[in-house]
Short mmCIF file of C-alpha atoms and ligand atoms in Angstrom, two decimals:
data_model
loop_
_atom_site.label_atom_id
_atom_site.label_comp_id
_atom_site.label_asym_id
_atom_site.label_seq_id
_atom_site.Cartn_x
_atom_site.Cartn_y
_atom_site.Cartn_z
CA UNK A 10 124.16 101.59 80.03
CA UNK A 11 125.58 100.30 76.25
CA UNK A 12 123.44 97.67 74.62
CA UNK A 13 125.95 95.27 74.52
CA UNK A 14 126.23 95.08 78.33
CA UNK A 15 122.19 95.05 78.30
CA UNK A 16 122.51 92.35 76.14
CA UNK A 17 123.73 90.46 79.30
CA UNK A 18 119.84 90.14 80.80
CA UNK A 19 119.15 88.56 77.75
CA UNK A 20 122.56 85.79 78.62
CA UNK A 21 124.77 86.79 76.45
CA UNK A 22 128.33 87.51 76.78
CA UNK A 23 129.75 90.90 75.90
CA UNK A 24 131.01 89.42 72.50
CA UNK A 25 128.44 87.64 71.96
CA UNK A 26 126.13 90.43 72.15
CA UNK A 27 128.25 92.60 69.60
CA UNK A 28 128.22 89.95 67.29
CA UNK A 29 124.34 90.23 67.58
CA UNK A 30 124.52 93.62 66.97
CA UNK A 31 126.63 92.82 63.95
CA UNK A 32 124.27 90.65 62.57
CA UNK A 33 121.13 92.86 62.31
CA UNK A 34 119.53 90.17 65.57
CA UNK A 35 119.11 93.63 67.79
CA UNK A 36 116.28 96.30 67.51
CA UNK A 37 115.95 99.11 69.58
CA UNK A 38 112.32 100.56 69.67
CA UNK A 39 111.91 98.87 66.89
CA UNK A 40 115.14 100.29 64.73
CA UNK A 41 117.85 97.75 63.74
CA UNK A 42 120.71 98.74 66.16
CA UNK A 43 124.43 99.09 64.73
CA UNK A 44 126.50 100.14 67.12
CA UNK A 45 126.47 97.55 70.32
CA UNK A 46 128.06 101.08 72.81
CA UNK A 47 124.99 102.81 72.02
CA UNK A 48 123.20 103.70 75.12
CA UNK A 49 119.36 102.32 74.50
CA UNK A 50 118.06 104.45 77.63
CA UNK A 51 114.73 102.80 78.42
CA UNK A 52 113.76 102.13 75.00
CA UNK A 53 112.62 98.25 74.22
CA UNK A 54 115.55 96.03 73.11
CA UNK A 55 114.17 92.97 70.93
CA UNK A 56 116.49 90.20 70.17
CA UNK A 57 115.43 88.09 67.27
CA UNK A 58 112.19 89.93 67.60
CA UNK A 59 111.69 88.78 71.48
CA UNK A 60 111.42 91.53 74.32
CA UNK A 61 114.97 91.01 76.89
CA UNK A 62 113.49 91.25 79.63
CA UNK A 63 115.01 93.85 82.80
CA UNK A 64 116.61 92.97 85.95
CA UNK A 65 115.26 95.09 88.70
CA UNK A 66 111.84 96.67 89.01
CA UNK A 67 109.68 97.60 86.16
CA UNK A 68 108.39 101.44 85.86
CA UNK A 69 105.71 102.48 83.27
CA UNK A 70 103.99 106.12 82.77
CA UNK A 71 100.62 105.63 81.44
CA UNK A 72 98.11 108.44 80.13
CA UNK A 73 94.58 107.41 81.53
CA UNK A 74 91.77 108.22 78.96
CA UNK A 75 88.57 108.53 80.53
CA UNK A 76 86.00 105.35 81.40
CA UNK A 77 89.42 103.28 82.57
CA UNK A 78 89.91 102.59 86.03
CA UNK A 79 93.16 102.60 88.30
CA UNK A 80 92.69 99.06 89.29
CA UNK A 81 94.85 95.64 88.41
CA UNK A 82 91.31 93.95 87.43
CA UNK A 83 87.70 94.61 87.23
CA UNK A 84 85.26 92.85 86.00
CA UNK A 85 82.97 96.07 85.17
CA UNK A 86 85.34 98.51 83.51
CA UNK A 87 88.62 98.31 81.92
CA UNK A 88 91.75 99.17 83.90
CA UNK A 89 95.16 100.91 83.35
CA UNK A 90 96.62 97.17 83.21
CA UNK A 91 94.17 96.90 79.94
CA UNK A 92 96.81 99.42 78.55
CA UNK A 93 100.13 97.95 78.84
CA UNK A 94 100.92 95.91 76.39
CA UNK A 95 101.65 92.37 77.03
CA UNK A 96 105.35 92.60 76.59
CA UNK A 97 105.47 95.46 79.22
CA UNK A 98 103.47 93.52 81.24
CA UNK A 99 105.53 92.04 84.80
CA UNK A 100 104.48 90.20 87.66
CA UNK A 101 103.39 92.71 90.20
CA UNK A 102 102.90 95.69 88.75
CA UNK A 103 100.46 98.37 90.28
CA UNK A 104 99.70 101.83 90.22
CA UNK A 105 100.55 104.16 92.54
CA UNK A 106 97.65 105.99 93.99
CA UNK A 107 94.50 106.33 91.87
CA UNK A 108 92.97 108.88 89.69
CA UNK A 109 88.56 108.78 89.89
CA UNK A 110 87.16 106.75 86.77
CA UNK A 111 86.16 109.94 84.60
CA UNK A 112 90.19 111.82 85.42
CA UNK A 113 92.49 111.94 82.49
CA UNK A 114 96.42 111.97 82.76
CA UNK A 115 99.45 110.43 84.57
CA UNK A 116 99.32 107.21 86.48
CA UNK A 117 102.76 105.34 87.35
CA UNK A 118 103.24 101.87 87.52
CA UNK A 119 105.56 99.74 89.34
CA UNK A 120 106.71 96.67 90.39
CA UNK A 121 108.09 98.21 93.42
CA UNK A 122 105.57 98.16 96.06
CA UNK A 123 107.60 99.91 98.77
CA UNK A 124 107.94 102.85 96.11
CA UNK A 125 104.57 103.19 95.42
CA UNK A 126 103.68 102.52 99.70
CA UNK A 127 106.45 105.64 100.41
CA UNK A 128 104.97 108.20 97.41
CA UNK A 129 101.24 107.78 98.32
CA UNK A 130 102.03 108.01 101.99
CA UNK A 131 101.42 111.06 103.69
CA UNK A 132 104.23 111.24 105.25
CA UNK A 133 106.35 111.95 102.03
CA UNK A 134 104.06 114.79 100.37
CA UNK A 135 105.04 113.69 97.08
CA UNK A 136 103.35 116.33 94.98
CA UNK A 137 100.92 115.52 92.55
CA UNK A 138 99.71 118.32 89.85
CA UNK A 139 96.58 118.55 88.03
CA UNK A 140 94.75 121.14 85.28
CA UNK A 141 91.35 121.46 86.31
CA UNK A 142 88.28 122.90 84.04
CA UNK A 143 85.81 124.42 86.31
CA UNK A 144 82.52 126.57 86.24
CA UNK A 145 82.71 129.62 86.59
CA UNK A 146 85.24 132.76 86.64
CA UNK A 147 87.81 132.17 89.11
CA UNK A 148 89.21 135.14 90.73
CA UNK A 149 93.15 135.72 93.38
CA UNK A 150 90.95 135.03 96.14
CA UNK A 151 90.21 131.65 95.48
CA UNK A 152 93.74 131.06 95.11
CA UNK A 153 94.05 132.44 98.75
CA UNK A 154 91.67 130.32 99.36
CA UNK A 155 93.60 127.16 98.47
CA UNK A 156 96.53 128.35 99.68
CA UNK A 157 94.76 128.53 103.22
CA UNK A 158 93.74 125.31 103.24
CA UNK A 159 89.93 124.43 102.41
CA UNK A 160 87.40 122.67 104.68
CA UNK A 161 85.82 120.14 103.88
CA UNK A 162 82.79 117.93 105.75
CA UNK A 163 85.14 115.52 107.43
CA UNK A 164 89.23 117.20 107.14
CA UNK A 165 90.60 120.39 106.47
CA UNK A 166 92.63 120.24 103.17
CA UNK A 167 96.32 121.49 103.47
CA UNK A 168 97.38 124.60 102.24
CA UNK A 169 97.41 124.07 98.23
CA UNK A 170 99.13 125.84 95.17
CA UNK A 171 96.32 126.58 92.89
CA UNK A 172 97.33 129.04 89.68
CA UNK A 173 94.61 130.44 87.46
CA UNK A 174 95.70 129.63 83.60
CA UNK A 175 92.57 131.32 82.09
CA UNK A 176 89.64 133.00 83.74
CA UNK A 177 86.05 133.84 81.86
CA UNK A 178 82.53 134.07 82.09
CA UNK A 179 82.62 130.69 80.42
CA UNK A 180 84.52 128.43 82.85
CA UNK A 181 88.17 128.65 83.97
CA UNK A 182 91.30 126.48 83.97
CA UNK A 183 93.37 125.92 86.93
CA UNK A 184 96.77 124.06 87.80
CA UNK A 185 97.12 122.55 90.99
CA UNK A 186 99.61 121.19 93.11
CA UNK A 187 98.08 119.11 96.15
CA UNK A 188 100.34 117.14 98.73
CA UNK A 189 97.55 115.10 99.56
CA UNK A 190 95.58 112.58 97.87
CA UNK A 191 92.24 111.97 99.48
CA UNK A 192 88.92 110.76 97.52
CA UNK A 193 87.87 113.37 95.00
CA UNK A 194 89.92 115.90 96.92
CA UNK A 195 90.27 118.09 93.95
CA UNK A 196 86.64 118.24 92.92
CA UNK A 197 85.78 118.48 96.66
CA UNK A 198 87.94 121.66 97.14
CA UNK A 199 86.74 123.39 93.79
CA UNK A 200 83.19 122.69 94.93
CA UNK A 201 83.54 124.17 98.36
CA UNK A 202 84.69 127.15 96.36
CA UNK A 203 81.77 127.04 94.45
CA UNK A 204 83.34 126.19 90.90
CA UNK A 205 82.57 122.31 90.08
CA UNK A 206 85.18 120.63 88.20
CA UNK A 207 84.00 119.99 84.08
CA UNK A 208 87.03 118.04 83.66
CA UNK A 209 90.22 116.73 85.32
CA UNK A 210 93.94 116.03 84.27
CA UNK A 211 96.71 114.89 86.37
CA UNK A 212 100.16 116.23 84.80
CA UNK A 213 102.61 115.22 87.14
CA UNK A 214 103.60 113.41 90.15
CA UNK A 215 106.32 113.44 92.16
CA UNK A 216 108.62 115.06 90.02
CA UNK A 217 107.82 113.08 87.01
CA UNK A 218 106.20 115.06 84.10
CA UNK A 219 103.18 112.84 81.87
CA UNK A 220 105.06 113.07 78.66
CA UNK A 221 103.21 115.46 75.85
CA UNK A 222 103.87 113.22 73.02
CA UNK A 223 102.00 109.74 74.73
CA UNK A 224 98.45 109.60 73.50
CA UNK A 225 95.97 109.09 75.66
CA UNK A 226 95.69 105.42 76.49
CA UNK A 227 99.50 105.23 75.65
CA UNK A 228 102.31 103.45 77.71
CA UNK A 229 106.02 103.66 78.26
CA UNK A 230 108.48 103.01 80.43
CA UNK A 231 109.93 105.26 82.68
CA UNK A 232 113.43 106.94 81.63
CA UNK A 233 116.35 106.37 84.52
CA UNK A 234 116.73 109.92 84.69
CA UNK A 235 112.36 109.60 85.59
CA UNK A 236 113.08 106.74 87.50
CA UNK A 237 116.30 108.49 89.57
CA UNK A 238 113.66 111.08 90.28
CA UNK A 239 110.96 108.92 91.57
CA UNK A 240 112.96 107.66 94.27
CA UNK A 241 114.70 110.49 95.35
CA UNK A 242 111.31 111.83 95.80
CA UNK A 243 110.56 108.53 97.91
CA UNK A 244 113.61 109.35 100.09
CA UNK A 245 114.72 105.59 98.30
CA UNK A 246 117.74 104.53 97.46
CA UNK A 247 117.54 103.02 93.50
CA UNK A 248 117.81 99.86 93.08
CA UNK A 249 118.67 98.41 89.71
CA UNK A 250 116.49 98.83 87.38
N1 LIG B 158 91.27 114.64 92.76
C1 LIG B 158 90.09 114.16 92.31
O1 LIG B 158 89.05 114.75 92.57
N2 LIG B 158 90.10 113.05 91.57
C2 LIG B 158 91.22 112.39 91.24
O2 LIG B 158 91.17 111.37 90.56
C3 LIG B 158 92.44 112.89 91.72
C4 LIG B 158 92.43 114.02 92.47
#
């Protein structure tokens, strides 16, 4: 979409928008924009130094440091919402499904609650993938083992991806793809394979990728190509966003 039709959430007419432009009023992510057909993707359009803010739903990728919790509020620990800063911040938002307290990585956040409902279902699989550090040497078989699906005290896991990235005496490192999302399931199944988890990143979910260049405890929002993605994967149709 070009900047000057953004401009538009913000009331302005089309003209008067490229006369803001002309003027030096309009920053995108922070650099003075001067051309008002530029596309600003979902970078943060400030107009006189205020935030526009969207129609639609807001989407935000967040890379969870360890010790925060995917909650809205605690009163114990601090959560995800902690992260966004208040400008991102929108009425509503919420993660979709959780990562434990001590797991690092990708959490989404939306305003769209029937978006998050339909990806954490588990009736739409939506594929979440996570690097695990484990004990121990891990060896094909324990792929096989994943990929046969691994009992567990009270449900048998379903069949699982699991590809050995490095493999010592020392520990090993693991990716995983899981269509499930119980408690812990992660550390549960690496433990019934004897090979506790030492540490736990989520990488991607649903067809959205945690972006290499956030730092950890970092927040943006979502890219439309990211946010087409998300709910294709939710079997959605987009709304505007
Ligand atoms: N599996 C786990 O064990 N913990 C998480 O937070 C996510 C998946």
């Amino acid at each position: 979409m070009r900047l000057d039709k953004a401009l538009g959430w913000a009331g302005m007419t089309r003209s008067e928008a490229k006369k803001a432009v002309r003027a030096g009023r309009v920053t995108v992510d922070g650099r003075i924009a001067t051309d008002a057909g530029m596309d600003p993707g979902a970078g943060e359009i400030l107009l006189d130094g205020e935030p526009i803010s969207r129609p639609g739903h807001t989407h935000l990728m967040v890379n969870k440091p360890a010790g925060v919790i995917t909650a809205t509020e605690d009163a114990r620990w601090n959560t995800v919402m902690d992260l966004v800063p208040q400008e991102m911040r929108r009425r509503g938002l919420g993660p979709i499904g959780r990562l434990d307290r001590d797991v690092t990585g990708l959490v989404l956040l939306t305003t769209d609650g029937q978006l998050a409902h339909r990806l954490i279902s588990p009736r739409h699989d939506a594929p979440k993938t996570y690097i695990a550090q484990v004990e121990g040497t891990l060896n094909p078989e324990h792929a096989s083992a994943f990929a046969g699906g691994i009992a567990l005290s009270d449900f048998v896991a379903k069949p699982a991806e699991m590809r050995i990235l490095r493999s010592g005496e020392g520990g090993s490192l693991a990716e995983v793809v899981l269509t499930e999302g119980k408690f812990h399931q992660v550390k549960r199944m690496f433990a019934a394979i004897g090979h506790p988890v030492i540490a736990l990143t989520r990488i991607r979910l649903a067809d959205v990728s945690l972006d290499p260049s956030l730092p950890a405890g970092g927040v943006r929002f979502l890219t439309p190509e990211e946010i087409t993605r998300l709910y294709r994967a939710a079997g959605m149709t987009q709304e505007e966003t």
